[in-house]
Coordinates of C-alpha atoms and ligand atoms in Angstrom, one line a residue:
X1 CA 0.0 0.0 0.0
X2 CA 1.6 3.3 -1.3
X3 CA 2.1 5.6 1.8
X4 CA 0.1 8.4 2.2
X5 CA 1.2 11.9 3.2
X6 CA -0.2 14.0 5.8
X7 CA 0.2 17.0 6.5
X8 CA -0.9 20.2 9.4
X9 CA -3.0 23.2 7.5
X10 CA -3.6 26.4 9.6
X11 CA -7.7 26.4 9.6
X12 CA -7.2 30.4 9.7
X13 CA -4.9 31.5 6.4
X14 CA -4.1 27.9 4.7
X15 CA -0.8 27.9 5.7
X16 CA 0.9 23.9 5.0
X17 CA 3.3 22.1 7.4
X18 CA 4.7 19.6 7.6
X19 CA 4.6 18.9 11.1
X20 CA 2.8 20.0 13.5
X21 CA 3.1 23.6 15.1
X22 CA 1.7 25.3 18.2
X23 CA 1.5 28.6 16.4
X24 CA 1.2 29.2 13.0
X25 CA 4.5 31.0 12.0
X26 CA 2.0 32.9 9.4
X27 CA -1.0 34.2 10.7
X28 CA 0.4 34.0 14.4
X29 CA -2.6 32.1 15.6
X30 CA -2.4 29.6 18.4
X31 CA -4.1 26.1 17.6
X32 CA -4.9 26.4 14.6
X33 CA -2.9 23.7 12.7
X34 CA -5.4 20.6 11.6
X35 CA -3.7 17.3 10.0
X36 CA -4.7 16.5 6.8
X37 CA -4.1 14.2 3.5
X38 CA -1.9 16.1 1.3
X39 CA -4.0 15.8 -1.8
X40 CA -2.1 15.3 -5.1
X41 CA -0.9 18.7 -6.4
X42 CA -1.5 18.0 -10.1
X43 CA -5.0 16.8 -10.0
X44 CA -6.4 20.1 -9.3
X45 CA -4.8 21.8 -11.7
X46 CA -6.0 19.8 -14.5
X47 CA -9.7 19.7 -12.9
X48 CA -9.9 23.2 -13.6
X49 CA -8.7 23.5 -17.2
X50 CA -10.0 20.2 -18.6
X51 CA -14.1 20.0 -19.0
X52 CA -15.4 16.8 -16.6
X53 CA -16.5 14.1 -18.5
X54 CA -20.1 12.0 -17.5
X55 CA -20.8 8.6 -16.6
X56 CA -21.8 8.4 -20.1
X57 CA -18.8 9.9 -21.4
X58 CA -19.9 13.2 -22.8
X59 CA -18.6 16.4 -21.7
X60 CA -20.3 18.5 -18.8
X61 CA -21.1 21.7 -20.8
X62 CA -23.3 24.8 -19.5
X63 CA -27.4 24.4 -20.1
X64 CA -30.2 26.6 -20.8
X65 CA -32.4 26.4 -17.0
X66 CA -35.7 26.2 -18.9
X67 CA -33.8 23.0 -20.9
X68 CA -33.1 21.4 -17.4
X69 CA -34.3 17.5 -17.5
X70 CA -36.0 17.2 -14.0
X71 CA -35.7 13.9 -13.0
X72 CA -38.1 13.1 -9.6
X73 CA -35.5 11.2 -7.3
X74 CA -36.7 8.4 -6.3
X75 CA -37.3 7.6 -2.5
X76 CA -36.9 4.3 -0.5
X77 CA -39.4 4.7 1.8
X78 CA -39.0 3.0 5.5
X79 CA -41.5 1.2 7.7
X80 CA -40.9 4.4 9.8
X81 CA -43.6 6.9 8.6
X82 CA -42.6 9.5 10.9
X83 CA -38.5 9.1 10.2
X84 CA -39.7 9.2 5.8
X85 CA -41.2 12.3 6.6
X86 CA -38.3 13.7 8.4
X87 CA -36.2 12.9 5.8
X88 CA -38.4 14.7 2.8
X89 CA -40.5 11.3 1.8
X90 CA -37.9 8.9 2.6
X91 CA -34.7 8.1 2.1
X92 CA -32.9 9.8 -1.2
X93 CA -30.6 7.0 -2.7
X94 CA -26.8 7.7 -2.5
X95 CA -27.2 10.5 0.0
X96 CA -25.1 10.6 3.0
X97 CA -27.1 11.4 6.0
X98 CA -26.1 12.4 9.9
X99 CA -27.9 11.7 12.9
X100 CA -26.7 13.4 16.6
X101 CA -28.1 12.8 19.6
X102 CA -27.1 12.5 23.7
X103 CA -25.7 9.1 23.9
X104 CA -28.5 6.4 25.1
X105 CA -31.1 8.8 23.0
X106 CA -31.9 5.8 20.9
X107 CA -29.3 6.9 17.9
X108 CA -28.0 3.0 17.1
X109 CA -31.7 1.5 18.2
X110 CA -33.4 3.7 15.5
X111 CA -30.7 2.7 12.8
X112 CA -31.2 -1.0 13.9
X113 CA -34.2 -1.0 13.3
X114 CA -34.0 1.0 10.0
X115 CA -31.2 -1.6 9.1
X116 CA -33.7 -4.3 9.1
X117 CA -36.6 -2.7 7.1
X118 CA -33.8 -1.7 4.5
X119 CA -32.4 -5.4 4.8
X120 CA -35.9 -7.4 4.2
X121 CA -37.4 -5.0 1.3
X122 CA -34.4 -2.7 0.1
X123 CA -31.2 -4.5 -0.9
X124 CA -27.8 -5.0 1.5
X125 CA -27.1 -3.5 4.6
X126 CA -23.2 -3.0 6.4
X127 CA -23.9 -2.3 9.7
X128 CA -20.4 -0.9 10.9
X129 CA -19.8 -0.5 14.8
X130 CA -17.0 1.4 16.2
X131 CA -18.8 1.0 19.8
X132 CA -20.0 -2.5 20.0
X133 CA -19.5 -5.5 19.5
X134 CA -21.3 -7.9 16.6
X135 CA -22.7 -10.2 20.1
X136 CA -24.1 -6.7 21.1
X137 CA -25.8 -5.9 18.2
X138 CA -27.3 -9.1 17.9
X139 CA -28.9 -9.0 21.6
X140 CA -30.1 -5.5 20.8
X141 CA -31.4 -7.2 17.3
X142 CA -32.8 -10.0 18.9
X143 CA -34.6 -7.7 21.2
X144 CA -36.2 -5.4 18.8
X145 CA -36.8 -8.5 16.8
X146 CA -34.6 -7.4 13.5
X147 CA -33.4 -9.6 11.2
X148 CA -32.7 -10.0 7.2
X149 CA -30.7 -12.6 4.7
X150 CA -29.2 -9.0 3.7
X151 CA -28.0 -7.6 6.6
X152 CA -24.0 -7.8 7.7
X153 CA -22.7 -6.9 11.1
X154 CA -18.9 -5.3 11.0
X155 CA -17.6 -4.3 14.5
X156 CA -14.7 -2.2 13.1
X157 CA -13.0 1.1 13.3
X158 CA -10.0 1.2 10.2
X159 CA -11.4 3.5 7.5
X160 CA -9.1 1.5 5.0
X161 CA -10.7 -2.0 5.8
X162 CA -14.2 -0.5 6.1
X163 CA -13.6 0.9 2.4
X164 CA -12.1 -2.6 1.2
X165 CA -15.3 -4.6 2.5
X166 CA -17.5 -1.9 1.1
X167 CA -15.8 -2.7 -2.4
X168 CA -16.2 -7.0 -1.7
X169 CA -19.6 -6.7 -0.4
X170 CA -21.1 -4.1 -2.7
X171 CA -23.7 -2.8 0.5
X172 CA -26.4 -0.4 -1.0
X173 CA -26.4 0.9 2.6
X174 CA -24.1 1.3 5.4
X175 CA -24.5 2.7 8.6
X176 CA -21.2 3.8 10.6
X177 CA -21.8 4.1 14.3
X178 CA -19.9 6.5 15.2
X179 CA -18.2 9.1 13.1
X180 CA -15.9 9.4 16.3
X181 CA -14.5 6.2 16.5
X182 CA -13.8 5.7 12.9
X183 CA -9.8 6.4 11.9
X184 CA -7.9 6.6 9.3
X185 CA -4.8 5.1 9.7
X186 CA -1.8 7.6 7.8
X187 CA -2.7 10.2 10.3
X188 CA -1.2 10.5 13.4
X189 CA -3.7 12.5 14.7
X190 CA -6.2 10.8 17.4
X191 CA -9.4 9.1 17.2
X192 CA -12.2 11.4 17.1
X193 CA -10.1 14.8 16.5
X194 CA -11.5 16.9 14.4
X195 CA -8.7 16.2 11.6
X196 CA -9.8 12.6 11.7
X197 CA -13.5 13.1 11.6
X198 CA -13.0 15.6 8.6
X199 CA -11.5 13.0 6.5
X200 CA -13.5 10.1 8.1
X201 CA -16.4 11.9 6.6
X202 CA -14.8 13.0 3.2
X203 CA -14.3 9.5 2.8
X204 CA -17.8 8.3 3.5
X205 CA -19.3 11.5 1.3
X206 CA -16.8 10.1 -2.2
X207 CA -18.4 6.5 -0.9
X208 CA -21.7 7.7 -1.3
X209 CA -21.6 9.9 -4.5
X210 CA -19.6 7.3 -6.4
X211 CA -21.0 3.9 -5.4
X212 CA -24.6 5.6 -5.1
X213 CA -24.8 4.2 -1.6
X214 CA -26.7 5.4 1.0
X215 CA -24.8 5.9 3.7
X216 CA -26.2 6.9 7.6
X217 CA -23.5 8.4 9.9
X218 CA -24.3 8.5 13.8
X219 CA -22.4 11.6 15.7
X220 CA -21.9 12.1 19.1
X221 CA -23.0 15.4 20.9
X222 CA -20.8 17.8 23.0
X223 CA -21.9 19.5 25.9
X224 CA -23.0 22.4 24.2
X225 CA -25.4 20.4 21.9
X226 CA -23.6 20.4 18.8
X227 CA -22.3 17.2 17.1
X228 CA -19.0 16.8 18.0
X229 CA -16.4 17.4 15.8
X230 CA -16.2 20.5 13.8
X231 CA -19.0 22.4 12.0
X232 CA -17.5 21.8 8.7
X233 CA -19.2 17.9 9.0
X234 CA -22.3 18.9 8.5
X235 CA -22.0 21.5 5.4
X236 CA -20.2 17.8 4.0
X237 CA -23.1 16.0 4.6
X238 CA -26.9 16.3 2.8
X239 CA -28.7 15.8 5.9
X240 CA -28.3 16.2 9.1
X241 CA -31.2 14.8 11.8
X242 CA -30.8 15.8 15.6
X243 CA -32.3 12.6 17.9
X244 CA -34.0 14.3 21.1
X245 CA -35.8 14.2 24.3
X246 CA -35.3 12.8 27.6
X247 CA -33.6 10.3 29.6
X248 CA -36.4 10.1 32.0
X249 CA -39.5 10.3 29.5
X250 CA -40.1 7.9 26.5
X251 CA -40.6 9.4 23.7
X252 CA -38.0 11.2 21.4
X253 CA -38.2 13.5 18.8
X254 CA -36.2 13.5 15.8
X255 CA -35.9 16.7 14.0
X256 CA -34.1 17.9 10.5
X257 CA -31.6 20.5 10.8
X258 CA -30.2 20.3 7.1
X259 CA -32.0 18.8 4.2
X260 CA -31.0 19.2 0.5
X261 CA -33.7 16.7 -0.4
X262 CA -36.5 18.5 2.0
X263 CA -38.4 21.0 4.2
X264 CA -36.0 21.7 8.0
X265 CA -39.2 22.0 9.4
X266 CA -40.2 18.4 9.6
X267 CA -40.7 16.6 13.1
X268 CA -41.1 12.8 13.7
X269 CA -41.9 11.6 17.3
X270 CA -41.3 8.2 18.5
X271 CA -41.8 6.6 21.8
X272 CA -39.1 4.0 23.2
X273 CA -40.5 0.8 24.6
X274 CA -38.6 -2.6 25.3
X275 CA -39.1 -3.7 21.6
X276 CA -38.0 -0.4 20.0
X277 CA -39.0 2.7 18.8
X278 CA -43.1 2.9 17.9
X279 CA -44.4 6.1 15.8
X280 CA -46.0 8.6 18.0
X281 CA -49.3 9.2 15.4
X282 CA -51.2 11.6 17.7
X283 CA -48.7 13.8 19.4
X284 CA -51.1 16.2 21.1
X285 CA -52.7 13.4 23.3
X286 CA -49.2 12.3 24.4
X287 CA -48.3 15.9 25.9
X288 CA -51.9 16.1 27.0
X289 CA -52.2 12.8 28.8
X290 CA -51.1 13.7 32.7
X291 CA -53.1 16.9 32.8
X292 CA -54.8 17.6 36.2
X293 CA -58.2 18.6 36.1
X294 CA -59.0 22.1 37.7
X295 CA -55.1 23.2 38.6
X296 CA -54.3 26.7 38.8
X297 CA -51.4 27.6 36.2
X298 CA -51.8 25.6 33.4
X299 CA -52.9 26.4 30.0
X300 CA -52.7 25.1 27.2
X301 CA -50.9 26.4 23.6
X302 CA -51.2 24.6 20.1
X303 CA -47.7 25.2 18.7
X304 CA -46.5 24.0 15.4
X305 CA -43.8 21.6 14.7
X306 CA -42.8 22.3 11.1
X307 CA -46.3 21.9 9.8
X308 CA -47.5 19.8 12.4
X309 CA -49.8 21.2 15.2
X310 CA -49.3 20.1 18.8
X311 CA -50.9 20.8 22.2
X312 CA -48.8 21.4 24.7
X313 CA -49.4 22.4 28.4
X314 CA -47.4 25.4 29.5
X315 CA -47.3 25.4 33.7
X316 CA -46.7 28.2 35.7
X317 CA -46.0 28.5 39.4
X318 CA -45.7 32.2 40.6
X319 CA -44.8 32.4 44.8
X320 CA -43.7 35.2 46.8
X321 CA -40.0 35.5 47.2
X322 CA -38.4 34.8 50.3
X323 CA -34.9 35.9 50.3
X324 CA -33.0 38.5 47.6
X325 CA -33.7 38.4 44.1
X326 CA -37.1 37.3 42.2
X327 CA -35.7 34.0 40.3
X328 CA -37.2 33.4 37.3
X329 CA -36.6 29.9 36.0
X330 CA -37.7 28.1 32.4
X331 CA -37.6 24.2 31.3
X332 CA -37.9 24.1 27.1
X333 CA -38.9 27.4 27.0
X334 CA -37.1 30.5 26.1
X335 CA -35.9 32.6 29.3
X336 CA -35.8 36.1 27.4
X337 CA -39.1 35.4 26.2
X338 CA -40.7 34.5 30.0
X339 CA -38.8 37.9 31.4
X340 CA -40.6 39.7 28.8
X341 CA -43.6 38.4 29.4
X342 CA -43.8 38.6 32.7
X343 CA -43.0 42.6 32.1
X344 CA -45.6 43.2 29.9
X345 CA -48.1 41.6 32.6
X346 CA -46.5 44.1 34.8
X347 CA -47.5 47.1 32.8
X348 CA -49.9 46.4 31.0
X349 CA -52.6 44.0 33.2
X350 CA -51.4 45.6 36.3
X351 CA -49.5 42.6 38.0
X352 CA -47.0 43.2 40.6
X353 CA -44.5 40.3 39.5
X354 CA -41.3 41.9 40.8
X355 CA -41.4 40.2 44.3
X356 CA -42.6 37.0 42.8
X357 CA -40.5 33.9 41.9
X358 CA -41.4 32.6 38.4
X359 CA -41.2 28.9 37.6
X360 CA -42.3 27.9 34.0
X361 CA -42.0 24.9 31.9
X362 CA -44.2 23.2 28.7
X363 CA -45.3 20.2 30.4
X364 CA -43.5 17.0 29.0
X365 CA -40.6 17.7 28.3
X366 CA -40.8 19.6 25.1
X367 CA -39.3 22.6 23.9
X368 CA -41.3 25.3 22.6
X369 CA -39.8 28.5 20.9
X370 CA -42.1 30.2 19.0
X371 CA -44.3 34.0 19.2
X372 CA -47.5 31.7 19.1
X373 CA -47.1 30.3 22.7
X374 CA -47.1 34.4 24.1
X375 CA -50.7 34.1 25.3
X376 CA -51.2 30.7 26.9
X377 CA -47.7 31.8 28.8
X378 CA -49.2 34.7 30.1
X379 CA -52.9 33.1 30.9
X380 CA -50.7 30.6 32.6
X381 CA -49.0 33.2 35.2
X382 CA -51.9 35.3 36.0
X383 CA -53.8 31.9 36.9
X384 CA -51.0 30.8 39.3
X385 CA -50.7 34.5 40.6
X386 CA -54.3 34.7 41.2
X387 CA -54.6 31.0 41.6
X388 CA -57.9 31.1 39.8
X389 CA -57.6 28.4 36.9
X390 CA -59.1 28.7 33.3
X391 CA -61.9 26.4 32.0
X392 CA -60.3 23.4 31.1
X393 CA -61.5 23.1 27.8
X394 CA -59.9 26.7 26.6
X395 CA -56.8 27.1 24.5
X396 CA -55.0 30.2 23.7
X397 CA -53.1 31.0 20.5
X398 CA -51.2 34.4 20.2
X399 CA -48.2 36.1 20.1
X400 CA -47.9 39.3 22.7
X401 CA -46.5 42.9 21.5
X402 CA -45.0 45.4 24.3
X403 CA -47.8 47.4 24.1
X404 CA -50.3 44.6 25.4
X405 CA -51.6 43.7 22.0
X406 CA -52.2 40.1 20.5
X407 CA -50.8 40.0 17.6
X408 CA -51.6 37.3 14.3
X409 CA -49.7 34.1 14.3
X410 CA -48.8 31.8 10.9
X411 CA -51.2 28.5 10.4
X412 CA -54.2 29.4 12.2
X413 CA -55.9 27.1 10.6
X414 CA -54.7 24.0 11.3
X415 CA -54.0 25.0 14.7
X416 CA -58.0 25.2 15.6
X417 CA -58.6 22.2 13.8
X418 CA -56.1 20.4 16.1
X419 CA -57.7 22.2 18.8
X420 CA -61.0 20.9 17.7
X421 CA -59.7 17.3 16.8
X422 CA -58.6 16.8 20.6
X423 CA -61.9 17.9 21.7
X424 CA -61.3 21.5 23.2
X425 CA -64.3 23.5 23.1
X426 CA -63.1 27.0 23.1
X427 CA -59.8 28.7 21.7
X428 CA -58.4 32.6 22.1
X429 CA -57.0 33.4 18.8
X430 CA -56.0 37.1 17.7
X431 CA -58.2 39.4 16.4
X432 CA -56.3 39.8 13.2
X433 CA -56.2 36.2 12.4
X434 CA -60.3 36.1 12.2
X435 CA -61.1 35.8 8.3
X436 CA -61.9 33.9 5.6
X437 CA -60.9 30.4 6.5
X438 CA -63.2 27.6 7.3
X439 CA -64.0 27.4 11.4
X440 CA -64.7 23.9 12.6
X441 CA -68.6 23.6 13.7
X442 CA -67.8 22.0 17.3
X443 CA -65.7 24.6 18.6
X444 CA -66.1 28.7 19.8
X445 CA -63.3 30.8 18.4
X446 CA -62.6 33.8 20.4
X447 CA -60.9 36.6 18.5
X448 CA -58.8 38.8 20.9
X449 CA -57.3 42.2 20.2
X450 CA -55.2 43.0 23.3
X451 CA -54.0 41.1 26.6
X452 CA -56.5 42.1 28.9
X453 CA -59.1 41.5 26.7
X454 CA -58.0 37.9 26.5
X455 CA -58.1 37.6 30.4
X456 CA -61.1 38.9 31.1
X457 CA -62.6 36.5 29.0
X458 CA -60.8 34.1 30.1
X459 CA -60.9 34.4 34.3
X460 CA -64.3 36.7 33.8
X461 CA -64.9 39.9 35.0
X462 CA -63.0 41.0 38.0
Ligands
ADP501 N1 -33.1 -4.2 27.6 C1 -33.7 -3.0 27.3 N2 -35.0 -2.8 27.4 C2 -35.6 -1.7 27.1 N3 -34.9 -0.6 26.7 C3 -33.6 -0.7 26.6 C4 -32.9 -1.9 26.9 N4 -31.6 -1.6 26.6 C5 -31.5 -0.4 26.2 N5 -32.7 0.2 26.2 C6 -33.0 1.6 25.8 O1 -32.2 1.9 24.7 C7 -31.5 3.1 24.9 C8 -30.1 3.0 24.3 O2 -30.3 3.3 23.0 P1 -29.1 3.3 22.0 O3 -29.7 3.1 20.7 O4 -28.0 2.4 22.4 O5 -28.6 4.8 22.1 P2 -27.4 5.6 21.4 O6 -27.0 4.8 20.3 O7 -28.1 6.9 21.0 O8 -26.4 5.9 22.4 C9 -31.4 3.2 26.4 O9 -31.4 4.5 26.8 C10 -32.7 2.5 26.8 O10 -33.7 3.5 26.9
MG502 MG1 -25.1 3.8 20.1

């Protein structure tokens, strides 16, 4: 095997190496220096003068747009209605797709399960594992019940023998688990550096395009909630899914944060039992389900999901502070937008909320940032602070301004209808909103212009 060349490029000016510095002697910047394959020098140069040929073997020459072929790509579609969906309609042959997530999230169950769908109906799987072992993954599989004639089990990390099986067994889809514990094996640098998970995923991106497989890549998360790694993995990639929820709750939500083949707004919720991940079909009732009948700040939002409305509960708790500062703490929702919120309640509706601790959360674990859920945050903090509680069959749909007003919110449609479909009887949309669309028969919409309209209706006079 010819030896390959590495060598250090400063990730600030491009200056080459060959070893690696501290400090780049050019740009003076500490850290900077990444290890990577020295590329053949004369390749690019005759890329750019000589036209790229086709498959076919005719030149690549410039074309009129309206004279564009359109060709519909053609999707595989999964078992998984929730996870096609996610992905644009399922999954785009010879794309090269990334999924992060917390570890334990359910990153390898999902693909397991995917694996064996793809195996039974689809054509080949390689199932690569840089985590576990092939006695593992069979457990897990015999667990979830997966199986297939066409699906191979690799426990292996080497980049180069991953690349030599993929050539022998001709997979039309692999899945490496994880990015971070694949290597290369010319570079010096470690496992799971960013230098090594650059080229891991080059590598797996040239697979993909040039073998049309499909490839799915699972990456780790930092801390901070990014995948690990640097950022540049996922402009490489043509889609990039983020696994989430919690530890303590089942179900987990897996959302698109990149799609060159479909919509980012796209949700797909899944619930984890002992034999795998089930589709969540009806959201709403899921968030819905522990609600307490007749409790003091609660109320209810319908929030959209890409194009998917869903009822959450938001829950307030408002008490009187006891020592220094009023603390004001959020769980999946926005803290800026609580502290504004709660300001505007203060001026406007005449609450004093300055010596009053301020718990809020959107019940279930979800995380809700959008104008819509305004209103139902605010209903929810003058019922604690009053402790008076709404009718339980209300909703409340609005974004707040500064000046008290309820302002018109995107999809109000589908939002009643939701509403309606879970059997709420009433919902508090703005004013503005009101108009021609079609209202569904067996529920009251309320049009509100400004906050305290809203309450009043809502708590009745006072
Ligand atoms: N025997 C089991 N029965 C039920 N659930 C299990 C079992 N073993 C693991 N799990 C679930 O699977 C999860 C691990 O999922 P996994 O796909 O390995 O996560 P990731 O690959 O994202 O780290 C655990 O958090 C747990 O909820
Ligand atoms: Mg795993």
């Amino acid at each position: 095997m010819a030896k390959v060349k590495t060598q250090y490029v400063c990730q600030n000016c491009g200056y080459n190496s060959p070893r690696y510095l501290g400090r780049c002697p050019n740009c003076g910047n500490w850290n900077t220096l990444v290890e990577e394959i020295q590329k053949k020098e004369t390749s690019t140069s005759k890329v750019a003068t000589q036209p790229r040929i086709t498959l076919g073997g005719s030149r690549i020459q410039p074309e009129l747009l309206d004279k564009v072929a359109v060709h519909e790509t053609p999707r595989v579609k999964t078992e998984l209605l929730e996870l096609n969906r996610v992905l644009g309609g399922g999954i785009v042959p010879g794309s090269l797709v990334l999924i992060g997530g917390d570890p334990g999230i359910g990153k390898s169950t999902l693909l397991l399960q995917v694996s064996g769908q793809l195996a039974h109906k689809h054509g080949r799987v390689l199932y690569v594992s840089g985590e576990e072992s092939a006695t593992q993954i069979k457990m897990r599989a015999d667990r979830l019940d997966v199986g297939g004639d066409e699906f191979y089990l690799y426990p292996e990390t080497d980049m180069t023998a991953i690349k030599e099986n993929i050539s022998q067994l001709k997979p039309d889809y692999v899945i490496i688990d994880s990015v971070q514990t694949m290597q290369e094996p010319e570079m010096s640098s470690a496992v799971g550096s960013v230098a090594q998970i650059r080229e891991v995923t080059a590598d797996l991106m040239q697979l993909a395009k040039t073998n049309g497989i499909t490839v799915f890549v699972v990456g780790h998360v930092t801390k901070g909630g990014a995948i690990a790694g640097p950022k540049i993995l996922e402009h490489m990639v043509d889609t990039v899914l983020y696994f989430e929820g919690d530890q303590q709750r089942t179900y987990r939500i897996l959302r698109a944060v990149k799609n060159r083949f479909g919509s980012t707004n796209e949700i797909g919720i899944f619930e984890m039992r002992t034999s795998g991940l089930t589709e969540v079909t009806n959201p709403s009732e899921l968030f819905l389900e522990e609600r307490l009948q007749g409790a003091t700040g609660s109320a209810v939002v319908v929030s959209l999901e890409g194009t998917r409305p869903i009822l959450v509960e938001l829950q307030a708790l408002v008490t009187p502070t006891s020592f220094g500062n009023a603390k004001r703490t959020t769980t999946g929702l926005d803290h800026n937008r609580v502290s504004l919120i709660m300001a505007v309640l203060e001026k406007r509706a005449g609450l004093l909320l300055q010596n009053q601790d301020a718990y809020l959360k959107a019940a279930g674990g979800v995380k809700l940032d959008e104008p819509a859920i305004d209103l139902a945050l605010a209903v929810s903090l003058v019922s604690s602070y009053r402790d008076q509680e709404t009718r339980q069959s209300d909703c409340f749909i609005g974004e707040l301004g500064l000046t008290g007003e309820v302002r018109s919110v995107t999809h109000i449609e589908q939002r009643v209808m939701e509403a309606a479909k879970i059997g709420f009887k009433r919902v508090f949309v703005p004013q503005n909103n009101l108009g021609d669309w079609q209202v569904p028969t067996n529920i009251e919409v309320v049009g509100v212009k400004t906050l305290n309209q809203a309450l009043k209706l809502a708590f009745g006079e006072r």
